[in-house]
Coordinates of C-alpha atoms in Angstrom, one line a residue:
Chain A
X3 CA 13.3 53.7 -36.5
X4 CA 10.0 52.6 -34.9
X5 CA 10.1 55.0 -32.0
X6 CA 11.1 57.7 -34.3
X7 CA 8.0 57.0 -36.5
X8 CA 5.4 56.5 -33.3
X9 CA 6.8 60.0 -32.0
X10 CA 6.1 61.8 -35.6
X11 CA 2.6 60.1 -35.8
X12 CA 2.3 61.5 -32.0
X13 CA 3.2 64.5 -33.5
X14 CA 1.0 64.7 -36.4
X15 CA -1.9 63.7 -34.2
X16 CA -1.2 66.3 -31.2
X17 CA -1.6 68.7 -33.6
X18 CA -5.0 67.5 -35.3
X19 CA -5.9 66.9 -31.4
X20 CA -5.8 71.1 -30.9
X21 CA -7.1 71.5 -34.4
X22 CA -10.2 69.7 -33.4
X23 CA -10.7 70.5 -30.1
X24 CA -12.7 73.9 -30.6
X25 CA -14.5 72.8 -33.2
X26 CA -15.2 69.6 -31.1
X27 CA -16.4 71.5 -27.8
X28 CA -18.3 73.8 -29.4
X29 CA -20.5 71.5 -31.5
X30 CA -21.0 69.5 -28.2
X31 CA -22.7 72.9 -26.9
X32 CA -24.4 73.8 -29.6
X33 CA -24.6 71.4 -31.9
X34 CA -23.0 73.5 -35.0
X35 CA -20.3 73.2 -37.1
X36 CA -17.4 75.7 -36.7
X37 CA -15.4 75.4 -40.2
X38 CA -14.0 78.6 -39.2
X39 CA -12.6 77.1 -36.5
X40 CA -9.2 75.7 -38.7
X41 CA -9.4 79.9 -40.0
X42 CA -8.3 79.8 -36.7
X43 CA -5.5 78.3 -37.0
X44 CA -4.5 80.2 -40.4
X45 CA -5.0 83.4 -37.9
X46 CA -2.8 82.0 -34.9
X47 CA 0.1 80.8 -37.3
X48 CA 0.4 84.3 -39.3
X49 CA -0.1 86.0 -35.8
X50 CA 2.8 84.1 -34.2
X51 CA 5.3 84.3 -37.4
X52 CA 4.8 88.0 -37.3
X53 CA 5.1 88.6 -33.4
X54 CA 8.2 86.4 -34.1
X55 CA 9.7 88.4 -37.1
X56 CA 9.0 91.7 -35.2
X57 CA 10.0 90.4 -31.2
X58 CA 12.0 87.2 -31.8
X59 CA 10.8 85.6 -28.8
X60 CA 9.3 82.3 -29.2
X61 CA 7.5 83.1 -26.4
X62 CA 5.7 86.1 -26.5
X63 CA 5.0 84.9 -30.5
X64 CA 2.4 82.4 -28.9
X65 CA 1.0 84.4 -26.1
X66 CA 0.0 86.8 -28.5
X67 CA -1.3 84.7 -31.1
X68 CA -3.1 83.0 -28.9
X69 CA -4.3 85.8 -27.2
X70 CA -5.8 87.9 -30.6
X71 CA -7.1 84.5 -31.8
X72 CA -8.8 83.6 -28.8
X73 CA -9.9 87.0 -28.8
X74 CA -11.3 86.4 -32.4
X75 CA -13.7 83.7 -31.4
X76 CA -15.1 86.0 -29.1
X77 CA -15.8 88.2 -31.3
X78 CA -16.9 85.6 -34.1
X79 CA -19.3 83.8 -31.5
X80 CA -20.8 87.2 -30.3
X81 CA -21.5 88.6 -33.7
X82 CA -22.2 85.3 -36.1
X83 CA -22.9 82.8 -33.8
X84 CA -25.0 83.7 -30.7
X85 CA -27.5 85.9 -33.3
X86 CA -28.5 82.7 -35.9
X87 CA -28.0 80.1 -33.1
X88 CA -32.0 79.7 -33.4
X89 CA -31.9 79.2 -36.7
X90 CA -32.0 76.2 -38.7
X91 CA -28.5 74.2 -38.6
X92 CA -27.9 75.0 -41.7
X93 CA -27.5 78.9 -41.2
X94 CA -24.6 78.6 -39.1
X95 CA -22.8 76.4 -41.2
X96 CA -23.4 78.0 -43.9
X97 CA -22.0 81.3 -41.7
X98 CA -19.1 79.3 -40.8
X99 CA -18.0 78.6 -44.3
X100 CA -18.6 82.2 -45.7
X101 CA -16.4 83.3 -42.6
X102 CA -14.1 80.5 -43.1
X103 CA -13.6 82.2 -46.7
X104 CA -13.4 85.2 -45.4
X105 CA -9.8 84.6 -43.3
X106 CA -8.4 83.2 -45.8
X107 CA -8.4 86.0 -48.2
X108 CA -8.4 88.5 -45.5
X109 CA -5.2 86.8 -44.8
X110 CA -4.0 86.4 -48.8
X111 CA -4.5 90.8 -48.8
X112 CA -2.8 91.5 -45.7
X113 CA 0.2 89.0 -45.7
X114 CA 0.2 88.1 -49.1
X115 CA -0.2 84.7 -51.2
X116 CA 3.2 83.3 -51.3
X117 CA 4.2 81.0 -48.4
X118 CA 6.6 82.2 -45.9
X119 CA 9.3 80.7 -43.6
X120 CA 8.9 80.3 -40.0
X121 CA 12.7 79.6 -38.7
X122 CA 12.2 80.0 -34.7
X123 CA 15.1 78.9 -32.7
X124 CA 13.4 77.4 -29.4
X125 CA 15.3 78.2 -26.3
X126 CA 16.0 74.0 -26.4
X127 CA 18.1 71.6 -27.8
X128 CA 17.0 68.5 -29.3
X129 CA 17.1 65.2 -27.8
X130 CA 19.6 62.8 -28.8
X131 CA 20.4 59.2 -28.6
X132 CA 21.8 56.8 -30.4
X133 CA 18.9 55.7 -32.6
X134 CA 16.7 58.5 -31.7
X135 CA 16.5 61.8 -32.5
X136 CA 13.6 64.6 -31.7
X137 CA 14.2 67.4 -32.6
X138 CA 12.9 70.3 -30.7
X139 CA 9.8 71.6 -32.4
X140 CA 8.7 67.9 -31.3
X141 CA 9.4 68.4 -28.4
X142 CA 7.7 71.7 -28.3
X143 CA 4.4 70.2 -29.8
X144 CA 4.2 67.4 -27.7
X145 CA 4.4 68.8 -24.4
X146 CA 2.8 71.9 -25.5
X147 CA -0.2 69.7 -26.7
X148 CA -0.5 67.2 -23.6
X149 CA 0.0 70.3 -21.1
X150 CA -3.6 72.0 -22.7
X151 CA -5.4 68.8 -23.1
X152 CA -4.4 68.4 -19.4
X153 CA -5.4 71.8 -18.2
X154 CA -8.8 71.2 -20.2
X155 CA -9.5 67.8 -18.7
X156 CA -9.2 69.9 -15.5
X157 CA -11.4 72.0 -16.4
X158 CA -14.0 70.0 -17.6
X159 CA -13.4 67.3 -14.5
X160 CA -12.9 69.5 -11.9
X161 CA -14.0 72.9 -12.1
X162 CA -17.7 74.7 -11.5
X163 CA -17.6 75.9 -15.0
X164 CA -16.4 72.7 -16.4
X165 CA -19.4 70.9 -15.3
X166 CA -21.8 74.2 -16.7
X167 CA -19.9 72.7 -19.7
X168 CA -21.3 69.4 -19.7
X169 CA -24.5 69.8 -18.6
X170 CA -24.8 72.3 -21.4
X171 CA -23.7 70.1 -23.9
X172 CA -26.1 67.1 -22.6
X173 CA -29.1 69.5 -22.6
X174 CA -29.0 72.9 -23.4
X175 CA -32.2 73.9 -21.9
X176 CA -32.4 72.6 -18.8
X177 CA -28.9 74.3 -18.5
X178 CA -30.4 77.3 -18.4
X179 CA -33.2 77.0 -16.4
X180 CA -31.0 75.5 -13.6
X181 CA -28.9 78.8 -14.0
X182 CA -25.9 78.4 -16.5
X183 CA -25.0 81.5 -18.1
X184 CA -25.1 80.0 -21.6
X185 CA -23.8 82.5 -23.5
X186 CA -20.8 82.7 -20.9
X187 CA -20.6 79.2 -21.5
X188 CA -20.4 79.7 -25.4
X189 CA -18.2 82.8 -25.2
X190 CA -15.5 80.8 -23.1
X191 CA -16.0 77.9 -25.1
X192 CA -14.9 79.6 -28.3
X193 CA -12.2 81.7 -26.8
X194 CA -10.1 78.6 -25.5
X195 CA -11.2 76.7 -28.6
X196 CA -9.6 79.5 -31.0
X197 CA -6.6 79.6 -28.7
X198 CA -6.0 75.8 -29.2
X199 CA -6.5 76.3 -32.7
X200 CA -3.6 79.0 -32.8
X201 CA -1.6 77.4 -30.8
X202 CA -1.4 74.3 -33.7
X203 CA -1.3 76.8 -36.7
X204 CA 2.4 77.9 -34.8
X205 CA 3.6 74.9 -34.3
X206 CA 2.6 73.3 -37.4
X207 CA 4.1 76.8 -39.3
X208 CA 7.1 76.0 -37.2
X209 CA 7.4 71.6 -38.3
X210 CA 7.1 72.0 -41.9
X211 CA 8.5 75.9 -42.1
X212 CA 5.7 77.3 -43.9
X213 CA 2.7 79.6 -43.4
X214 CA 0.1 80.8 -45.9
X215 CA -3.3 81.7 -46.7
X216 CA -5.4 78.3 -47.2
X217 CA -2.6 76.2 -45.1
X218 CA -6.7 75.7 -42.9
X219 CA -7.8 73.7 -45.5
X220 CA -7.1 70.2 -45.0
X221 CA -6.4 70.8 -41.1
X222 CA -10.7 71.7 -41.9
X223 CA -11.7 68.5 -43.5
X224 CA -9.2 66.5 -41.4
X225 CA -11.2 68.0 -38.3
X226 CA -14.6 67.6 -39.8
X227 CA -14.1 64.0 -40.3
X228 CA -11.9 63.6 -37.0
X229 CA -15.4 65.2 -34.8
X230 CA -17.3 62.4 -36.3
X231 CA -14.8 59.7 -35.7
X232 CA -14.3 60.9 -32.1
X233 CA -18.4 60.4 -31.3
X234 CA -19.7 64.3 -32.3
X235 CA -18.2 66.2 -29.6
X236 CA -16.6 64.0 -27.5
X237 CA -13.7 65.6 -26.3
X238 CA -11.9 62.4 -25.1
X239 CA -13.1 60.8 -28.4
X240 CA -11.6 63.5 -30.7
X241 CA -8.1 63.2 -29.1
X242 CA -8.0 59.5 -29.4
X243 CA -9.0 59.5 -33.7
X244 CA -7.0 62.6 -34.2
X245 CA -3.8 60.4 -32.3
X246 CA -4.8 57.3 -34.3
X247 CA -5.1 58.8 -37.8
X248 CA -1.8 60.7 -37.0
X249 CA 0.0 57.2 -36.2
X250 CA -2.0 55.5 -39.1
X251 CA -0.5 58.1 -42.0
X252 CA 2.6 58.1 -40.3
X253 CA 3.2 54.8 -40.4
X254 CA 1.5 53.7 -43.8
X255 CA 4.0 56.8 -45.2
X256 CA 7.1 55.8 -43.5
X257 CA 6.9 52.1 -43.8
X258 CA 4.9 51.6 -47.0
X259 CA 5.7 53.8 -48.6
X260 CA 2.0 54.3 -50.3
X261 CA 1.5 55.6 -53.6
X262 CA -0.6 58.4 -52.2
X263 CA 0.5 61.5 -50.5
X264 CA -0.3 61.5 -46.5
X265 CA -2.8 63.5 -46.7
X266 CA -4.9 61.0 -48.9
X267 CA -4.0 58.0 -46.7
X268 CA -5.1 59.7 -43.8
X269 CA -9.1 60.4 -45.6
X270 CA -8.7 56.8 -46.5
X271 CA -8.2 55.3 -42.9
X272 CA -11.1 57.8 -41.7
X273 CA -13.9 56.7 -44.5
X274 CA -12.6 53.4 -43.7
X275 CA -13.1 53.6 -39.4
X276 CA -15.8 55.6 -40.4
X277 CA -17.3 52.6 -42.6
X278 CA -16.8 49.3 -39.7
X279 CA -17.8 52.6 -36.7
X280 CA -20.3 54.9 -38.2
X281 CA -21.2 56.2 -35.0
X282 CA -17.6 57.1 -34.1
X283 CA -15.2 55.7 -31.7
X284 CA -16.6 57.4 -28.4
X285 CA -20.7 57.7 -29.0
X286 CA -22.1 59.6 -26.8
X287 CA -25.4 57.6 -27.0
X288 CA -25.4 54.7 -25.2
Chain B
X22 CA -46.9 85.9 -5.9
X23 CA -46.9 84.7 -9.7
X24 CA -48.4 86.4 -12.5
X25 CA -48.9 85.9 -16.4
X26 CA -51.6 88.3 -17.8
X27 CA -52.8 88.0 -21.4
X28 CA -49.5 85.7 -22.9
X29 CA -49.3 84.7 -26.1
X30 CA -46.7 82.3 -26.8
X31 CA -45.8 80.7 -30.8
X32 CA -43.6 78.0 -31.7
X33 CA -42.4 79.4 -35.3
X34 CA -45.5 80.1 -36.7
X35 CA -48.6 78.1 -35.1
X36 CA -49.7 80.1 -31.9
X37 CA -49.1 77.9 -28.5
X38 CA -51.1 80.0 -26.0
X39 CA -53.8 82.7 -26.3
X40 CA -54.3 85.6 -24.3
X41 CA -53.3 83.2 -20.6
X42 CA -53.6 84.8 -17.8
X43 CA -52.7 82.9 -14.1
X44 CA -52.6 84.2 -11.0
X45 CA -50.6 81.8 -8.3
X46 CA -50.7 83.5 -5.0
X47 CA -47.9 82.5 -2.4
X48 CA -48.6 79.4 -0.2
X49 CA -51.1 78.0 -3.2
X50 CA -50.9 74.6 -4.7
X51 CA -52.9 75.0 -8.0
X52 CA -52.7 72.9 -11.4
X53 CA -53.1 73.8 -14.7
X54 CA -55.2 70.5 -16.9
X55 CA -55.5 69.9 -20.2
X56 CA -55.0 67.6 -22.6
X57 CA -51.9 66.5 -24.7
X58 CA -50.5 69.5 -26.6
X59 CA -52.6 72.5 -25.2
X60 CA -49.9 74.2 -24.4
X61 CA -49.1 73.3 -20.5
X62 CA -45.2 72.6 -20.7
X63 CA -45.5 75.9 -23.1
X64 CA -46.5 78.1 -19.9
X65 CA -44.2 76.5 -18.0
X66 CA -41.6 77.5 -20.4
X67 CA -42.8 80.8 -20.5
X68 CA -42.2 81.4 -16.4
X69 CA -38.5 79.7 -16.9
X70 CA -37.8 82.0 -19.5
X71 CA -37.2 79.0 -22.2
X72 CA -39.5 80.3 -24.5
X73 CA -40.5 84.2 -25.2
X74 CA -43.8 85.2 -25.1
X75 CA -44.7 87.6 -28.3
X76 CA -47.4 89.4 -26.2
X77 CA -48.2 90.0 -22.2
X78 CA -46.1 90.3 -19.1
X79 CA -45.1 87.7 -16.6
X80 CA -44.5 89.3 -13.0
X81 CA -43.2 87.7 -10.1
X82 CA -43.5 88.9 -6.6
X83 CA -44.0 92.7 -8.4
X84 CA -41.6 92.3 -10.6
X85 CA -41.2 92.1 -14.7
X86 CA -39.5 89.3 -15.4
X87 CA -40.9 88.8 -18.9
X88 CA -37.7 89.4 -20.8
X89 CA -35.0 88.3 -18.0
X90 CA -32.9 85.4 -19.4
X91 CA -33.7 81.9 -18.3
X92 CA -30.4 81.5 -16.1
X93 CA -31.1 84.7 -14.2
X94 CA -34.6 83.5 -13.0
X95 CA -33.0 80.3 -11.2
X96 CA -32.1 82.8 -8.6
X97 CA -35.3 84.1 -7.9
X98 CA -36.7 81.3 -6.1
X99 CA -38.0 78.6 -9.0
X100 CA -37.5 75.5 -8.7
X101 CA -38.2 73.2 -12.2
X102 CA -38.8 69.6 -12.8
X103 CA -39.2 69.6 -16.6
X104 CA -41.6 67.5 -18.5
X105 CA -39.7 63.9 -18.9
X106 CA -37.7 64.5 -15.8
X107 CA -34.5 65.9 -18.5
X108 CA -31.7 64.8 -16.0
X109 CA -28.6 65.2 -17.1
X110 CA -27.9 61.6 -18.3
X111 CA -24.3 61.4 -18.5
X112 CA -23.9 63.6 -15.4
X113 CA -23.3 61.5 -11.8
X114 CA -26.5 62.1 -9.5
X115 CA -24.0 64.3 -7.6
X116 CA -22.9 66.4 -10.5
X117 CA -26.7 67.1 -11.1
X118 CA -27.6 68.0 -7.8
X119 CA -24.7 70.5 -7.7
X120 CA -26.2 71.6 -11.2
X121 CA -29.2 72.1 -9.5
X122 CA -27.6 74.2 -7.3
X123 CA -25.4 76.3 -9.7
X124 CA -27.1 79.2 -8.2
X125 CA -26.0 79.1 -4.6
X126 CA -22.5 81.3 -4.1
X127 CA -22.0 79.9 -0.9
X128 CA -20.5 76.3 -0.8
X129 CA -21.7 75.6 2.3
X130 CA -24.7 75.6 1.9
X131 CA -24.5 74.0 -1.5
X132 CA -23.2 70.7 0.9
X133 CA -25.4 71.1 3.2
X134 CA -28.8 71.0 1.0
X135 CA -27.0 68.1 -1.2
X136 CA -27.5 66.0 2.7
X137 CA -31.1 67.4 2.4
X138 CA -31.4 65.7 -0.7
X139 CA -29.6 62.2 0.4
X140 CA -31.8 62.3 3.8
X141 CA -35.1 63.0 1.8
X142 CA -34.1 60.6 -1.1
X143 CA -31.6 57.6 0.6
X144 CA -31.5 56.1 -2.6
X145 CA -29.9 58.8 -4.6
X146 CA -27.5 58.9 -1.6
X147 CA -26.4 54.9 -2.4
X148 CA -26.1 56.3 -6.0
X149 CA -24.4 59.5 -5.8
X150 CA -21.4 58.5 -8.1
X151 CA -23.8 56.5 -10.6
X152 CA -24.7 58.6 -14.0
X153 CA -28.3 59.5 -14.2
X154 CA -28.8 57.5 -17.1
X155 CA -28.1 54.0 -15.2
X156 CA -30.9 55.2 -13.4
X157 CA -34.9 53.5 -13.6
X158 CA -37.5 56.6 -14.3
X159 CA -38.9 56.3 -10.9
X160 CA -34.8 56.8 -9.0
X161 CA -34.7 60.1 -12.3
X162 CA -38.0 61.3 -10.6
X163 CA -36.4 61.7 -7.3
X164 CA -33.7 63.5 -8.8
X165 CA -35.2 65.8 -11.2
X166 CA -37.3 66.9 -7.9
X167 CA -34.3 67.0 -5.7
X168 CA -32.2 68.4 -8.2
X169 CA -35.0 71.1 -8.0
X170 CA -34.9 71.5 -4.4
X171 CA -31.6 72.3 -4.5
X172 CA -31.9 76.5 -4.8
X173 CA -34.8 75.9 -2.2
X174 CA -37.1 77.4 -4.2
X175 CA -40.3 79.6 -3.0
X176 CA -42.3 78.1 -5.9
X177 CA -42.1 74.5 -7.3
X178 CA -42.5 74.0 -11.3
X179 CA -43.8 70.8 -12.2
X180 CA -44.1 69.4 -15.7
X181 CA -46.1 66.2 -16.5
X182 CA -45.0 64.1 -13.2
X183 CA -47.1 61.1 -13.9
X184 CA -45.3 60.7 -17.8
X185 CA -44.2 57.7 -18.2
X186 CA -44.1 56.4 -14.2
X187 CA -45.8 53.6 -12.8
X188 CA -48.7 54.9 -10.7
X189 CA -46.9 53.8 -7.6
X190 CA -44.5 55.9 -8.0
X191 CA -46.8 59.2 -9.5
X192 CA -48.4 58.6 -6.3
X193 CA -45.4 58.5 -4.3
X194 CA -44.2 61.4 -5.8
X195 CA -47.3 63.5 -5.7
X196 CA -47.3 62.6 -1.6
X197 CA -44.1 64.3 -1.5
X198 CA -45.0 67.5 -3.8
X199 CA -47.9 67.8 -0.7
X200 CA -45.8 67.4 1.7
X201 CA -43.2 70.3 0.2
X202 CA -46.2 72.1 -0.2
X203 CA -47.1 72.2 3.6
X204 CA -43.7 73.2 4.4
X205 CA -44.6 75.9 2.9
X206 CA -43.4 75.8 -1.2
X207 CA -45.8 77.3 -3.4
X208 CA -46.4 74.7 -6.3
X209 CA -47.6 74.9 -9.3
X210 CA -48.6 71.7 -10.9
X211 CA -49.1 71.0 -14.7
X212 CA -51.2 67.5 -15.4
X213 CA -52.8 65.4 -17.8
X214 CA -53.8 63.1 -14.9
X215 CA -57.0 65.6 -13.4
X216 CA -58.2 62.6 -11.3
X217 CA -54.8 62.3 -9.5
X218 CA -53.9 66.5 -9.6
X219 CA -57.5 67.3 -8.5
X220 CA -56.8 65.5 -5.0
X221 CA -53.5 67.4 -4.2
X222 CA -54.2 70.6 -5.6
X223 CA -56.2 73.5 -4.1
X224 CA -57.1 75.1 -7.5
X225 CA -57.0 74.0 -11.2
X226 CA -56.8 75.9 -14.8
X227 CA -58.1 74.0 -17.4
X228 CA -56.4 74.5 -21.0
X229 CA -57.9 74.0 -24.1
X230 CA -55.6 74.4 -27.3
X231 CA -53.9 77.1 -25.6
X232 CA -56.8 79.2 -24.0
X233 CA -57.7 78.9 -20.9
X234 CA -61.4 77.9 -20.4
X235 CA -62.0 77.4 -16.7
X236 CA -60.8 78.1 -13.3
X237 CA -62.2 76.9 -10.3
X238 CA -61.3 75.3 -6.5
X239 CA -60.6 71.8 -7.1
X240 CA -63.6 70.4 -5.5
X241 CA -65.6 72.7 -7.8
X242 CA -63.9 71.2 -10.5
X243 CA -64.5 67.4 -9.8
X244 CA -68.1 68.4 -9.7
X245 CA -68.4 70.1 -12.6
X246 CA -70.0 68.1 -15.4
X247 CA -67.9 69.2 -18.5
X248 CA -64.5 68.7 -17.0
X249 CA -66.0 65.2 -15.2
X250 CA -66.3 64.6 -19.4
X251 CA -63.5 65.8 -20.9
X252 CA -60.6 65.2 -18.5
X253 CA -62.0 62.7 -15.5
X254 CA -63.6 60.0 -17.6
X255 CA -67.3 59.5 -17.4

């Protein structure tokens, strides 16, 4: 029973780990917001359900969704972003919420308001034991998850472009005067953040069977409050809050059986970290 | 070698510089004075292509380079230590040598003029896997001017050296930005120390509130009674 509840609060927290991420990277580059970022995942989840209802292959359902999403914050970053980014903060928040809007009905015209189903069998089984079982959309989201947080931490670690990435993020301007294509840097930045994104939207359409217009909502606060927990974009930081407050409403839901629904538990162990840790769990300032 | 004619440079709406011209000729070593706020790290900007000039041209060895982005114009030759040294504090010295050198396509020599760096500065060597920020200012010094070096630049950017560094160690520094010089780097030297940037430099601009009001030989300068006044102390 334990194991069962760690692995659905692993779950729960891989997913608000992918949710984040973009949002998380990009306002550790350029110090904005991204709301739209969890439009995103709205984006990838229809994207996938329809590949799915039109291919059936699990497969190709992702690749493409994450392909036109990540292909979306391109063009989002190109268009909105890159022309107000001298601005005032406020401008491209503000941008970010109007856009954020703008998916959501976009989506609500073209797919409709009702939820839909997202049955996809996975070419798996689920795992079995005695006392355990995972069943494979678990399965799916936890390796899925840990396989692009891993090919990210390579990225960032190991790779020319990765440290572009950081020195961007720990000054933008000397960045560019020592030769770092900074709008590459942004462009790349959201592209594999919107991909991420996707990639959760499916696999969270998939666990709870449902996909529909404002399903980017709370995945939007959740991910605000998570990038501040995590130490303002601090990649390492954001995984480890979204994991805890994943395990945290798990737990308090299966166990205790609180009064309120997940969702609320999960806002109440945030304000609450957020209370003892204002500066988040991973500060960047030392 | 390096040009600015008649720049005018704003930050939102106050005006930073008026109507500057500079003329830097290859193999110089010349300083631009002036007090706190009259616009020297603003024309430094201006040549790195961090902030746009709203009127004039900036050439560089014949060419325009007024509107080139700020990451194209690391590979022309210009090597920057920013005002405040700006290392990147949670990089390792390492990572922001190899910053420094984003430019170069050849690894190769990317290694080899990170050994440069570790024979000229030893001490960054013993810290190579330490981050920046561990660092004192003086050990930051070294390597916001090795991190510099690193493209090996034809002309040397440098921002406010003495800020904030115990004059041991502006001295120590400004023996070295000669000694780059006589190997042949062209340097160009923003100050608010003029005693200290008078005795390296061959040539000085003095700034006042973003003009330019004088420009002379450096032994001219320390001669000349209104600068002796305003920026050597009577």
């Amino acid at each position: 029973m334990i194991v069962q509840q760690l692995l659905n609060g692993l779950v729960i927290g891989s997913v608000y780990a992918l949710t984040a991420m973009g949002a998380t990277l990009v306002y550790g580059i350029l110090r904005i917001l991204d709301l739209a970022n969890a439009g995103a995942y709205a984006i990838g989840a229809y994207a996938g359900l329809f590949l799915y209802l039109s291919t059936g292959n699990i497969l190709l359902s992702f690749a493409g969704a994450i392909a036109l999403t990540g292909f979306f914050g391109f063009v989002v970053q190109r268009y909105l972003y890159i022309p107000v980014l001298d601005r005032p903060p406020i401008v491209p928040l503000i941008a970010s919420i109007g856009l954020f809007i703008f998916i959501q009905d976009l989506l609500r015209l073209v797919a409709g308001p009702r939820i839909r189903e997202f049955q996809a069998s996975l070419p798996f089984g689920a795992i079995k034991t005695e006392t355990l079982t995972i069943n494979p959309t678990w399965i799916l989201i936890i390796v899925l998850t840990a396989a692009l947080l891993a090919f990210l931490w390579y990225l960032l670690a190991y790779t020319k472009i990765g440290l572009a990435w950081r020195a961007t993020a720990q000054d933008l301007e000397i960045a560019k005067a020592m030769g770092v294509n900074i709008n590459q840097v942004v462009a790349y930045n959201f592209l594999l953040g919107y991909a991420f994104a996707a990639t959760a939207g499916i696999m969270v359409g998939m666990l709870y069977n449902s996909v529909f217009p404002t399903m980017g909502d709370v995945p939007a606060y959740k991910m605000l409050a998570l990038i501040v927990l995590g130490g303002l974009g601090n990649p390492v930081g954001t995984v480890a809050a979204a994991v805890m407050i994943g395990l945290i409403e798990t737990l308090i839901a299966g166990y205790i059986g609180f009064f309120l629904p997940r969702d609320a538990i999960a806002f109440v162990a945030l304000i609450i970290i957020l209370l003892i840790k204002p500066e988040g769990l991973m500060s960047r300032k030392a | 070698m390096l040009k600015l004619i008649e720049i005018d440079a704003f930050y939102g709406k106050s005006q930073a510089l008026h109507n500057v011209s500079l003329d830097i000729r290859a193999g110089e070593f010349v300083t631009i004075l002036g007090a706190n706020g009259a616009g020297k790290s603003t024309i430094m900007k201006c040549i790195m292509g961090l902030v746009e000039p709203k009127a004039g041209r900036i050439e560089y060895e014949g060419l325009d380079i007024t509107r080139r982005p700020a990451w194209e114009r690391a590979a022309l030759g210009f090597g920057y230590v920013p005002e405040g040294r700006r290392v990147f504090p949670d990089l390792t010295v390492e990572e922001n040598l190899k910053i420094g050198g984003y430019k170069l396509t050849d690894t190769k020599v990317l290694v080899r003029n990170i050994e440069k760096a570790y024979d000229m500065f030893p001490r960054l060597k013993e810290r190579r896997r330490q981050l920046a920020k561990t660092m004192s200012g003086g050990e930051q010094q070294m390597l916001a001017i090795a991190r510099a070096l690193m493209p090996e630049p034809k002309l040397l950017l440098i921002d406010e050296i003495s800020m904030g560094l115990m004059p041991i160690m502006v001295n120590h520094s400004l023996a070295l930005i000669k000694k780059l010089h006589e190997e042949g780097i062209t340097v160009l030297l923003v100050e608010q120390n003029a005693n200290k940037a008078l005795k390296f430099a061959q040539r000085g601009y003095i700034l006042k509130t973003g003009r330019i009001t004088l420009e002379d030989t450096s032994s001219n300068l320390i001669c000349n009674k209104e600068v002796v006044e305003a920026y050597l102390g009577a």
